[in-house]
Coordinates of N, CA and C in Angstrom, one line a residue:
M1 N 25.3 11.5 -38.9 CA 23.8 11.2 -38.4 C 24.0 10.6 -37.4
A2 N 22.8 11.5 -36.3 CA 22.6 10.9 -34.9 C 22.0 9.7 -34.6
K3 N 22.7 8.6 -34.1 CA 22.1 7.3 -33.8 C 20.5 7.3 -33.2
P4 N 19.4 6.5 -34.0 CA 18.2 6.7 -33.4 C 18.3 6.1 -31.9
Q5 N 17.4 6.6 -31.1 CA 17.1 6.1 -29.5 C 16.0 4.7 -29.8
R6 N 16.8 4.2 -28.6 CA 15.9 2.8 -28.9 C 14.8 3.0 -27.8
A7 N 13.5 2.6 -28.4 CA 12.3 3.0 -27.9 C 11.5 1.5 -27.3
W8 N 12.3 0.6 -27.4 CA 11.7 -0.7 -27.1 C 12.4 -1.3 -25.5
Q9 N 11.5 -2.4 -25.0 CA 12.4 -3.0 -24.1 C 11.8 -4.1 -23.8
R10 N 13.2 -5.2 -24.0 CA 12.7 -6.8 -23.6 C 12.3 -7.1 -22.7
M11 N 11.3 -8.1 -22.9 CA 10.2 -8.9 -21.6 C 11.3 -9.8 -21.2
L12 N 10.7 -10.8 -20.1 CA 11.4 -11.8 -19.7 C 10.8 -13.0 -20.5
S13 N 9.7 -12.9 -21.3 CA 8.9 -13.7 -21.8 C 9.7 -14.0 -23.3
G14 N 10.8 -13.1 -23.7 CA 11.0 -12.7 -25.1 C 11.0 -11.9 -25.8
R15 N 9.4 -11.3 -25.4 CA 8.8 -10.3 -26.5 C 9.7 -9.2 -26.4
R16 N 9.6 -8.3 -27.5 CA 10.4 -7.1 -27.6 C 9.2 -5.8 -27.6
L17 N 8.9 -5.3 -26.7 CA 7.9 -4.2 -26.6 C 8.3 -2.9 -26.9
D18 N 7.6 -2.3 -28.3 CA 7.6 -1.1 -28.3 C 7.2 0.1 -27.9
L19 N 7.5 0.8 -27.1 CA 6.9 1.9 -26.3 C 6.1 2.9 -26.8
L20 N 6.8 3.0 -28.2 CA 6.3 4.0 -28.8 C 4.9 3.6 -29.9
D21 N 5.2 2.7 -30.4 CA 4.1 1.9 -31.0 C 3.9 0.3 -31.1
P22 N 3.1 0.4 -29.4 CA 3.3 -1.5 -29.0 C 2.2 -1.7 -29.7
T23 N 2.3 -3.2 -29.9 CA 1.1 -3.9 -30.6 C 0.8 -4.9 -29.9
P24 N -0.5 -5.4 -29.9 CA -1.2 -6.7 -28.9 C -0.1 -8.0 -28.5
V25 N 0.3 -8.2 -29.8 CA 1.0 -9.9 -30.2 C 2.6 -9.7 -29.0
D26 N 2.9 -8.7 -28.7 CA 4.2 -8.3 -27.7 C 4.0 -8.3 -26.1
I27 N 2.6 -8.8 -26.1 CA 2.5 -8.4 -24.5 C 1.8 -9.5 -23.8
E28 N 2.2 -10.0 -23.0 CA 1.9 -11.2 -22.3 C 1.6 -10.7 -20.6
I29 N 0.7 -11.5 -19.9 CA 0.1 -11.5 -18.9 C 1.4 -11.6 -17.7
E30 N 2.1 -12.8 -18.2 CA 3.2 -13.0 -17.2 C 4.2 -11.6 -17.7
D31 N 4.6 -11.2 -18.4 CA 5.5 -10.1 -18.5 C 5.0 -8.8 -17.0
I32 N 3.3 -8.6 -17.6 CA 2.8 -7.5 -17.1 C 2.9 -8.0 -15.4
A33 N 2.1 -9.0 -15.2 CA 2.2 -9.2 -13.7 C 3.8 -9.3 -12.9
H34 N 4.8 -10.1 -13.6 CA 6.2 -9.7 -13.0 C 6.3 -8.0 -12.9
G35 N 5.9 -7.5 -14.1 CA 7.2 -6.0 -13.7 C 5.7 -5.2 -12.8
L36 N 4.7 -5.2 -13.0 CA 4.0 -4.7 -11.6 C 4.1 -5.2 -10.2
A37 N 4.4 -6.5 -9.6 CA 4.7 -7.0 -8.7 C 6.1 -6.3 -7.9
F38 N 6.8 -5.8 -8.8 CA 7.7 -5.2 -8.5 C 8.1 -3.8 -8.6
V39 N 7.0 -3.0 -9.2 CA 6.8 -1.5 -9.4 C 6.2 -1.1 -7.9
A40 N 7.0 -0.2 -7.1 CA 6.3 0.2 -5.6 C 5.4 1.3 -5.6
R41 N 4.3 1.3 -5.2 CA 3.5 2.3 -5.0 C 4.1 3.7 -4.3
W42 N 3.4 4.5 -4.0 CA 3.9 5.9 -3.2 C 5.5 6.3 -3.5
N43 N 6.2 5.6 -4.6 CA 7.6 5.6 -4.6 C 8.2 4.7 -3.5
G44 N 7.6 4.0 -2.9 CA 8.4 3.3 -1.9 C 8.0 3.7 -0.5
Q45 N 7.4 4.9 -0.6 CA 7.2 5.7 1.0 C 5.9 5.1 1.5
T46 N 6.3 4.0 2.1 CA 5.2 2.7 2.5 C 6.0 2.3 3.8
R47 N 4.9 1.9 5.2 CA 4.9 1.4 6.2 C 5.5 -0.3 5.7
G48 N 6.3 -0.8 6.2 CA 6.3 -2.3 6.2 C 7.7 -3.0 5.7
D49 N 7.6 -4.1 5.7 CA 9.0 -4.9 5.3 C 9.2 -5.3 3.4
W50 N 7.7 -4.9 3.1 CA 7.8 -5.0 1.6 C 7.3 -3.6 1.1
P51 N 7.5 -3.5 -0.1 CA 7.1 -2.3 -0.7 C 5.5 -2.9 -1.7
Y52 N 4.7 -1.5 -1.3 CA 3.4 -1.9 -1.6 C 3.3 -1.7 -3.3
S53 N 3.1 -3.1 -4.1 CA 3.2 -3.1 -5.6 C 2.0 -2.4 -5.9
V54 N 2.3 -2.2 -7.5 CA 1.0 -1.9 -8.4 C 0.1 -3.1 -8.6
A55 N 0.6 -4.3 -8.6 CA -0.2 -5.3 -8.8 C -1.0 -5.7 -7.4
E56 N -0.7 -5.8 -6.5 CA -1.2 -5.6 -5.5 C -2.5 -4.6 -5.0
H57 N -2.3 -3.2 -5.4 CA -2.7 -2.4 -5.7 C -4.1 -2.4 -6.7
S58 N -3.3 -3.4 -8.0 CA -4.4 -3.6 -9.0 C -5.7 -5.0 -8.6
L59 N -5.2 -5.4 -7.8 CA -6.0 -6.8 -7.5 C -7.0 -6.1 -6.4
L60 N -6.7 -5.1 -5.5 CA -7.7 -4.6 -4.5 C -8.1 -3.6 -5.3
V61 N -7.8 -2.6 -6.5 CA -9.0 -1.9 -7.1 C -10.3 -2.8 -7.9
E62 N -9.8 -4.2 -8.5 CA -10.5 -5.1 -8.8 C -11.8 -5.4 -8.0
Q63 N -10.9 -5.8 -6.7 CA -11.9 -6.1 -5.7 C -13.1 -5.1 -5.4
I64 N -12.7 -3.9 -4.9 CA -13.6 -2.8 -4.9 C -14.8 -2.2 -6.3
F65 N -14.0 -2.3 -6.9 CA -14.9 -2.5 -8.2 C -15.9 -2.8 -8.4
T66 N -15.2 -4.8 -8.2 CA -16.4 -5.9 -8.2 C -17.5 -5.3 -6.8
R67 N -17.2 -4.9 -6.2 CA -18.1 -4.5 -4.8 C -19.2 -3.9 -5.1
M68 N -18.7 -2.6 -5.8 CA -19.0 -1.4 -6.0 C -20.0 -1.7 -7.2
N69 N -19.8 -2.8 -8.1 CA -20.8 -3.0 -9.4 C -20.8 -4.5 -9.3
P70 N -21.6 -5.5 -8.6 CA -22.0 -6.5 -8.4 C -22.6 -7.3 -9.5
A71 N -23.3 -6.2 -10.4 CA -23.8 -6.9 -11.5 C -23.3 -6.9 -12.9
Q72 N -22.3 -5.8 -13.2 CA -21.1 -5.9 -14.0 C -20.4 -7.0 -14.8
P73 N -20.7 -7.5 -16.2 CA -20.0 -8.1 -16.9 C -18.2 -8.4 -16.3
P74 N -17.8 -9.9 -16.6 CA -16.6 -9.5 -15.8 C -15.4 -9.2 -16.7
R75 N -16.0 -9.0 -18.0 CA -14.7 -7.9 -19.2 C -14.1 -6.5 -18.6
W76 N -15.2 -6.4 -17.7 CA -15.3 -4.8 -16.7 C -14.5 -4.8 -15.5
Q77 N -14.7 -6.3 -15.0 CA -13.8 -6.8 -13.5 C -11.7 -6.7 -14.3
L78 N -12.0 -7.2 -15.6 CA -10.8 -7.5 -15.9 C -10.3 -6.0 -16.1
A79 N -10.9 -5.3 -16.6 CA -10.3 -3.8 -17.4 C -10.1 -3.0 -15.8
A80 N -10.7 -3.4 -14.8 CA -10.2 -2.9 -13.8 C -9.1 -3.3 -12.9
L81 N -8.8 -4.8 -13.2 CA -7.2 -5.5 -12.9 C -6.4 -4.9 -13.6
L82 N -6.8 -4.4 -15.1 CA -5.5 -4.2 -15.7 C -5.6 -2.4 -15.7
H83 N -6.0 -1.9 -15.1 CA -5.9 -0.6 -15.1 C -4.9 -0.1 -15.0
D84 N -3.8 -0.1 -14.2 CA -2.5 0.4 -14.3 C -1.5 -0.4 -15.5
A85 N -2.0 -1.7 -16.0 CA -1.2 -2.4 -16.7 C 0.0 -1.6 -17.3
P86 N -0.4 -0.7 -18.4 CA 0.9 0.2 -18.6 C 2.0 0.6 -17.7
E87 N 1.8 0.4 -16.4 CA 3.3 0.8 -15.3 C 4.5 -0.5 -15.7
Y88 N 3.7 -1.8 -16.1 CA 4.6 -2.6 -15.9 C 5.7 -2.3 -16.5
V89 N 5.8 -1.5 -17.5 CA 7.1 -0.6 -18.5 C 7.5 0.7 -18.0
I90 N 6.1 1.7 -17.7 CA 6.7 3.1 -17.3 C 6.6 3.7 -16.1
G91 N 6.4 2.4 -15.4 CA 6.7 2.8 -13.8 C 5.6 3.6 -13.6
D92 N 5.6 3.5 -11.8 CA 4.5 4.2 -11.3 C 5.0 5.5 -11.1
M93 N 4.1 6.5 -11.3 CA 4.5 8.2 -11.2 C 3.3 8.5 -10.0
I94 N 3.9 9.2 -9.3 CA 2.8 10.0 -8.3 C 2.4 11.1 -9.1
S95 N 1.0 11.4 -8.9 CA 0.4 12.6 -9.4 C 0.9 14.1 -9.6
P96 N 1.9 13.9 -8.9 CA 2.5 15.7 -9.2 C 3.7 15.1 -10.1
V97 N 4.2 14.0 -10.3 CA 5.3 14.2 -11.4 C 4.6 13.7 -12.3
K98 N 3.3 13.1 -12.7 CA 2.8 12.9 -14.0 C 2.5 14.4 -14.3
A99 N 1.7 15.5 -13.4 CA 1.5 16.7 -14.0 C 2.8 17.6 -14.2
A100 N 4.1 17.0 -13.9 CA 5.1 18.1 -14.5 C 5.4 17.4 -15.8
V101 N 5.2 15.9 -15.9 CA 5.9 15.4 -17.0 C 4.9 16.2 -18.1
G102 N 3.7 16.7 -18.2 CA 2.9 16.9 -18.7 C 2.0 15.8 -19.9
P103 N 1.4 15.9 -20.8 CA 0.8 15.3 -21.7 C 1.6 14.0 -22.4
S104 N 3.0 14.1 -22.4 CA 3.7 13.3 -23.2 C 3.2 11.8 -22.5
Y105 N 3.4 11.9 -21.0 CA 3.0 10.7 -20.0 C 1.4 9.8 -20.5
G106 N 0.6 10.8 -20.7 CA -0.6 10.4 -21.0 C -0.8 9.8 -21.9
E107 N -0.3 10.1 -23.3 CA -0.1 9.7 -24.5 C 0.5 8.8 -24.7
L108 N 1.5 8.1 -23.8 CA 2.5 7.1 -24.0 C 1.5 5.8 -23.2
D109 N 1.1 6.5 -21.8 CA 0.3 5.5 -21.2 C -1.0 4.8 -21.8
A110 N -1.6 6.2 -23.0 CA -2.9 5.8 -24.0 C -2.7 4.2 -25.0
R111 N -1.7 4.8 -25.2 CA -0.8 4.0 -26.6 C -1.0 2.3 -25.9
L112 N -0.2 2.5 -24.8 CA 0.0 0.8 -24.3 C -1.2 0.5 -23.4
T113 N -2.4 1.0 -23.3 CA -3.6 0.7 -22.6 C -4.3 0.0 -23.6
A114 N -4.4 0.7 -24.6 CA -5.2 0.2 -26.2 C -4.5 -0.9 -26.5
A115 N -3.3 -1.6 -26.1 CA -2.4 -2.3 -26.9 C -2.9 -3.4 -25.8
V116 N -2.9 -3.2 -24.4 CA -3.2 -4.2 -23.5 C -4.5 -4.7 -23.9
H117 N -5.5 -3.7 -23.6 CA -6.8 -3.9 -23.7 C -7.1 -5.1 -25.0
L118 N -6.4 -4.5 -26.4 CA -6.8 -5.2 -27.6 C -6.3 -7.0 -27.4
R119 N -5.2 -7.2 -26.7 CA -4.4 -8.3 -26.1 C -5.4 -9.1 -25.7
F120 N -6.3 -8.9 -25.0 CA -7.2 -9.4 -23.9 C -8.9 -9.3 -23.9
G121 N -9.1 -8.4 -25.4 CA -9.9 -8.6 -25.7 C -11.2 -7.5 -25.3
L122 N -10.7 -6.7 -24.5 CA -11.4 -5.4 -24.4 C -11.1 -4.3 -25.1
P123 N -12.3 -3.3 -25.2 CA -12.2 -2.3 -26.2 C -11.1 -1.3 -25.7
M124 N -10.4 -0.6 -27.3 CA -9.0 -0.1 -26.7 C -9.5 1.0 -26.1
V125 N -10.4 1.8 -25.9 CA -11.3 2.7 -25.3 C -12.3 2.6 -24.3
L126 N -12.1 2.3 -22.9 CA -13.5 1.9 -22.3 C -14.3 2.6 -22.1
P127 N -16.0 2.2 -22.3 CA -17.3 3.1 -22.0 C -17.0 4.3 -20.5
A128 N -17.1 5.4 -21.2 CA -16.9 6.8 -19.8 C -17.6 5.6 -18.5
A129 N -18.4 5.4 -18.4 CA -19.4 5.4 -17.3 C -18.4 3.9 -16.9
V130 N -17.6 2.9 -17.2 CA -17.3 1.9 -16.7 C -15.9 2.8 -16.1
K131 N -15.0 3.7 -17.4 CA -14.1 3.9 -16.7 C -14.2 4.8 -15.7
K132 N -15.0 5.5 -15.4 CA -15.3 6.2 -14.3 C -15.6 5.5 -12.8
E133 N -16.2 4.1 -13.0 CA -16.1 3.3 -11.8 C -14.9 2.7 -11.2
I134 N -14.1 2.8 -12.0 CA -12.8 2.4 -12.0 C -11.9 3.2 -11.5
K135 N -12.1 4.4 -11.6 CA -11.3 5.6 -11.2 C -12.1 5.6 -9.5
K136 N -12.9 5.5 -9.7 CA -13.7 5.5 -8.4 C -13.3 4.7 -7.3
A137 N -13.0 3.2 -7.7 CA -12.7 2.2 -7.2 C -11.1 2.8 -6.8
D138 N -10.5 3.5 -8.0 CA -8.9 3.4 -7.7 C -9.1 4.2 -6.3
R139 N -9.8 5.7 -6.3 CA -9.4 6.5 -5.3 C -9.4 6.0 -3.9
I140 N -10.5 4.9 -4.0 CA -10.8 4.3 -2.7 C -9.9 3.7 -2.3
S141 N -8.9 3.0 -3.3 CA -7.8 2.3 -3.1 C -6.9 3.0 -2.6
A142 N -6.5 4.0 -2.9 CA -5.7 4.9 -2.6 C -5.8 5.6 -1.3
W143 N -7.0 6.1 -1.3 CA -7.6 6.4 0.4 C -7.2 5.4 1.7
L144 N -7.4 4.3 1.3 CA -6.8 3.2 1.8 C -5.6 3.2 2.3
E145 N -4.7 3.1 0.9 CA -3.6 3.0 1.0 C -2.9 4.3 1.9
A146 N -3.6 5.0 2.0 CA -2.7 6.6 2.2 C -2.8 6.4 3.8
V147 N -4.2 6.0 4.3 CA -4.1 5.7 5.5 C -3.6 4.8 6.4
Q148 N -3.6 3.7 5.7 CA -2.8 2.6 6.3 C -1.3 2.1 6.3
I149 N -0.8 2.6 5.0 CA 0.6 2.4 5.1 C 1.5 3.4 4.5
A150 N 0.7 4.7 4.0 CA 1.3 5.7 3.6 C 1.4 6.9 4.5
G151 N 1.0 7.1 5.7 CA 1.5 7.8 6.7 C 0.2 8.9 6.8
F152 N -0.9 8.7 5.9 CA -1.9 10.5 5.9 C -2.1 10.4 7.3
T153 N -3.4 11.2 7.4 CA -4.2 11.0 8.5 C -5.4 11.2 7.9
V154 N -6.5 10.5 8.5 CA -7.8 9.9 7.8 C -8.6 11.3 6.9
A155 N -8.0 12.7 7.7 CA -8.3 14.1 7.1 C -7.7 14.6 6.1
E156 N -6.4 13.9 6.1 CA -5.6 14.6 4.8 C -6.6 13.3 3.6
A157 N -6.2 12.1 3.9 CA -6.8 11.3 2.6 C -8.1 11.8 2.1
D158 N -8.9 12.3 3.1 CA -10.5 12.6 2.5 C -10.3 13.9 2.0
R159 N -9.3 14.6 2.3 CA -9.0 15.8 1.3 C -8.5 15.7 0.2
F160 N -7.6 14.7 0.1 CA -7.0 14.1 -1.6 C -7.7 13.5 -2.2
F161 N -8.5 12.7 -1.5 CA -9.0 11.2 -2.2 C -10.8 11.3 -2.4
G162 N -11.0 11.9 -1.4 CA -12.4 11.6 -0.9 C -12.7 10.5 0.2
A163 N -13.6 10.9 1.0 CA -13.9 10.4 1.9 C -14.8 9.3 1.3
P164 N -14.3 7.9 1.4 CA -15.0 6.7 1.0 C -16.5 6.1 2.1
E165 N -17.2 5.6 1.1 CA -18.5 4.8 2.2 C -17.8 4.1 2.7
N166 N -18.2 4.1 4.3 CA -17.6 3.0 5.0 C -18.0 1.5 4.8
A167 N -19.2 1.2 3.8 CA -20.1 0.0 3.4 C -18.9 -0.5 2.6
L168 N -18.0 0.3 1.6 CA -16.9 -0.1 0.6 C -16.1 -0.3 1.4
L169 N -15.5 0.2 2.4 CA -14.1 -0.4 3.5 C -14.3 -1.8 4.0
A170 N -15.5 -2.2 4.4 CA -15.9 -3.3 5.2 C -15.1 -4.4 4.9
G171 N -13.9 -4.8 5.8 CA -13.1 -6.0 5.7 C -11.8 -5.8 4.6
L172 N -11.8 -4.5 4.3 CA -10.9 -4.5 3.5 C -9.2 -3.9 4.4
E173 N -8.2 -4.5 3.6 CA -7.1 -4.5 4.6 C -5.8 -4.1 3.7
I174 N -4.9 -3.2 3.7 CA -3.8 -3.6 2.8 C -3.1 -4.7 3.0
R175 N -2.3 -5.4 2.1 CA -1.7 -6.5 2.2 C -0.2 -6.3 1.9
L176 N 0.5 -6.4 2.8 CA 2.4 -6.3 2.0 C 3.0 -7.9 1.8
R177 N 3.1 -8.1 0.9 CA 3.4 -9.8 0.3 C 4.4 -9.4 -0.6
P178 N 5.7 -10.9 -0.4 CA 6.7 -11.1 -1.2 C 6.3 -10.6 -2.8
P179 N 7.0 -10.0 -4.0 CA 6.3 -9.8 -5.0 C 5.9 -11.6 -6.0
V180 N 6.6 -12.4 -5.4 CA 6.5 -13.8 -6.4 C 5.0 -14.0 -5.6
A181 N 4.7 -14.0 -4.5 CA 3.0 -14.2 -3.9 C 1.9 -13.3 -4.8
V182 N 2.2 -11.9 -4.9 CA 1.6 -11.2 -5.8 C 1.3 -11.4 -6.7
R183 N 2.7 -11.7 -7.8 CA 2.8 -12.2 -8.7 C 1.8 -13.4 -9.2
A184 N 1.5 -14.3 -8.4 CA 1.0 -15.4 -8.8 C -0.3 -15.3 -8.3
D185 N -0.7 -14.5 -7.7 CA -2.6 -14.0 -7.4 C -2.8 -13.2 -8.8
Y186 N -2.0 -12.3 -9.0 CA -2.6 -11.3 -10.3 C -2.6 -12.4 -11.6
V187 N -1.6 -13.2 -11.8 CA -1.6 -14.3 -13.2 C -3.3 -15.2 -12.7
Q188 N -3.4 -15.4 -11.6 CA -4.6 -16.1 -11.5 C -5.9 -15.5 -11.5
R189 N -5.8 -14.2 -10.9 CA -7.3 -13.7 -11.2 C -7.4 -13.5 -12.7
H190 N -6.2 -12.9 -13.4 CA -6.7 -12.4 -14.5 C -7.1 -13.9 -15.3
A191 N -6.6 -15.0 -15.2 CA -7.3 -16.5 -15.6 C -8.2 -16.2 -15.5
E192 N -8.8 -16.4 -14.0 CA -10.1 -16.5 -13.8 C -11.1 -15.5 -14.4
L193 N -11.0 -14.1 -14.6 CA -11.5 -13.3 -15.0 C -11.7 -13.4 -17.0
L194 N -10.7 -13.8 -17.8 CA -10.2 -14.0 -19.2 C -11.2 -15.4 -19.1
A195 N -11.2 -16.5 -18.5 CA -12.3 -17.6 -18.5 C -13.9 -17.0 -18.6
A196 N -14.4 -16.2 -17.4 CA -15.4 -15.9 -17.2 C -15.7 -15.1 -18.3
C197 N -14.8 -14.1 -19.5 CA -15.5 -13.4 -20.2 C -15.8 -14.5 -21.4
T198 N -15.3 -15.6 -21.6 CA -15.6 -16.2 -22.7 C -16.2 -17.5 -23.0
V199 N -17.1 -17.3 -20.9 CA -18.5 -18.4 -20.9 C -19.5 -17.5 -22.0

């Protein structure tokens, strides 16, 4: 009889997250922040002395989303911050790899996203309009990253991610920082948004 494959990961918090059947009670923001602060975007192919982490990217996406949607309630800002949360356990795959892996990656991502959302008081599935705005902010962040640290020309970034409105880019700059600093900022921003959701 074949030994069953292990489908869970032990977190630094002590939680044991089942990747195939994740439950909200096994999700902690400190685990998410820690994992995302050590996951490099662009497969690490970026300029600088520090990798550009998914945690830093998530902070930027939330900032862009809020800039684009100043009247949206804090819960959707929280959703923007958490948009890549599953990557704390499944890593960040560039789009070509996701396409090669196929629908199984999307299914795993959706299960983890639903558990994360439930853990922090968000709906399992976001409203389509909110999801669309978060995706738009995500693409603007990708454009900035591509041009500022990933070696793309503006023309290439425009072709792959769409040319963003200049007003949305004002004052935005990619920051490369040590994981410990990014992790702390991610946890702090999460706490601020969670508190604002309960007011």
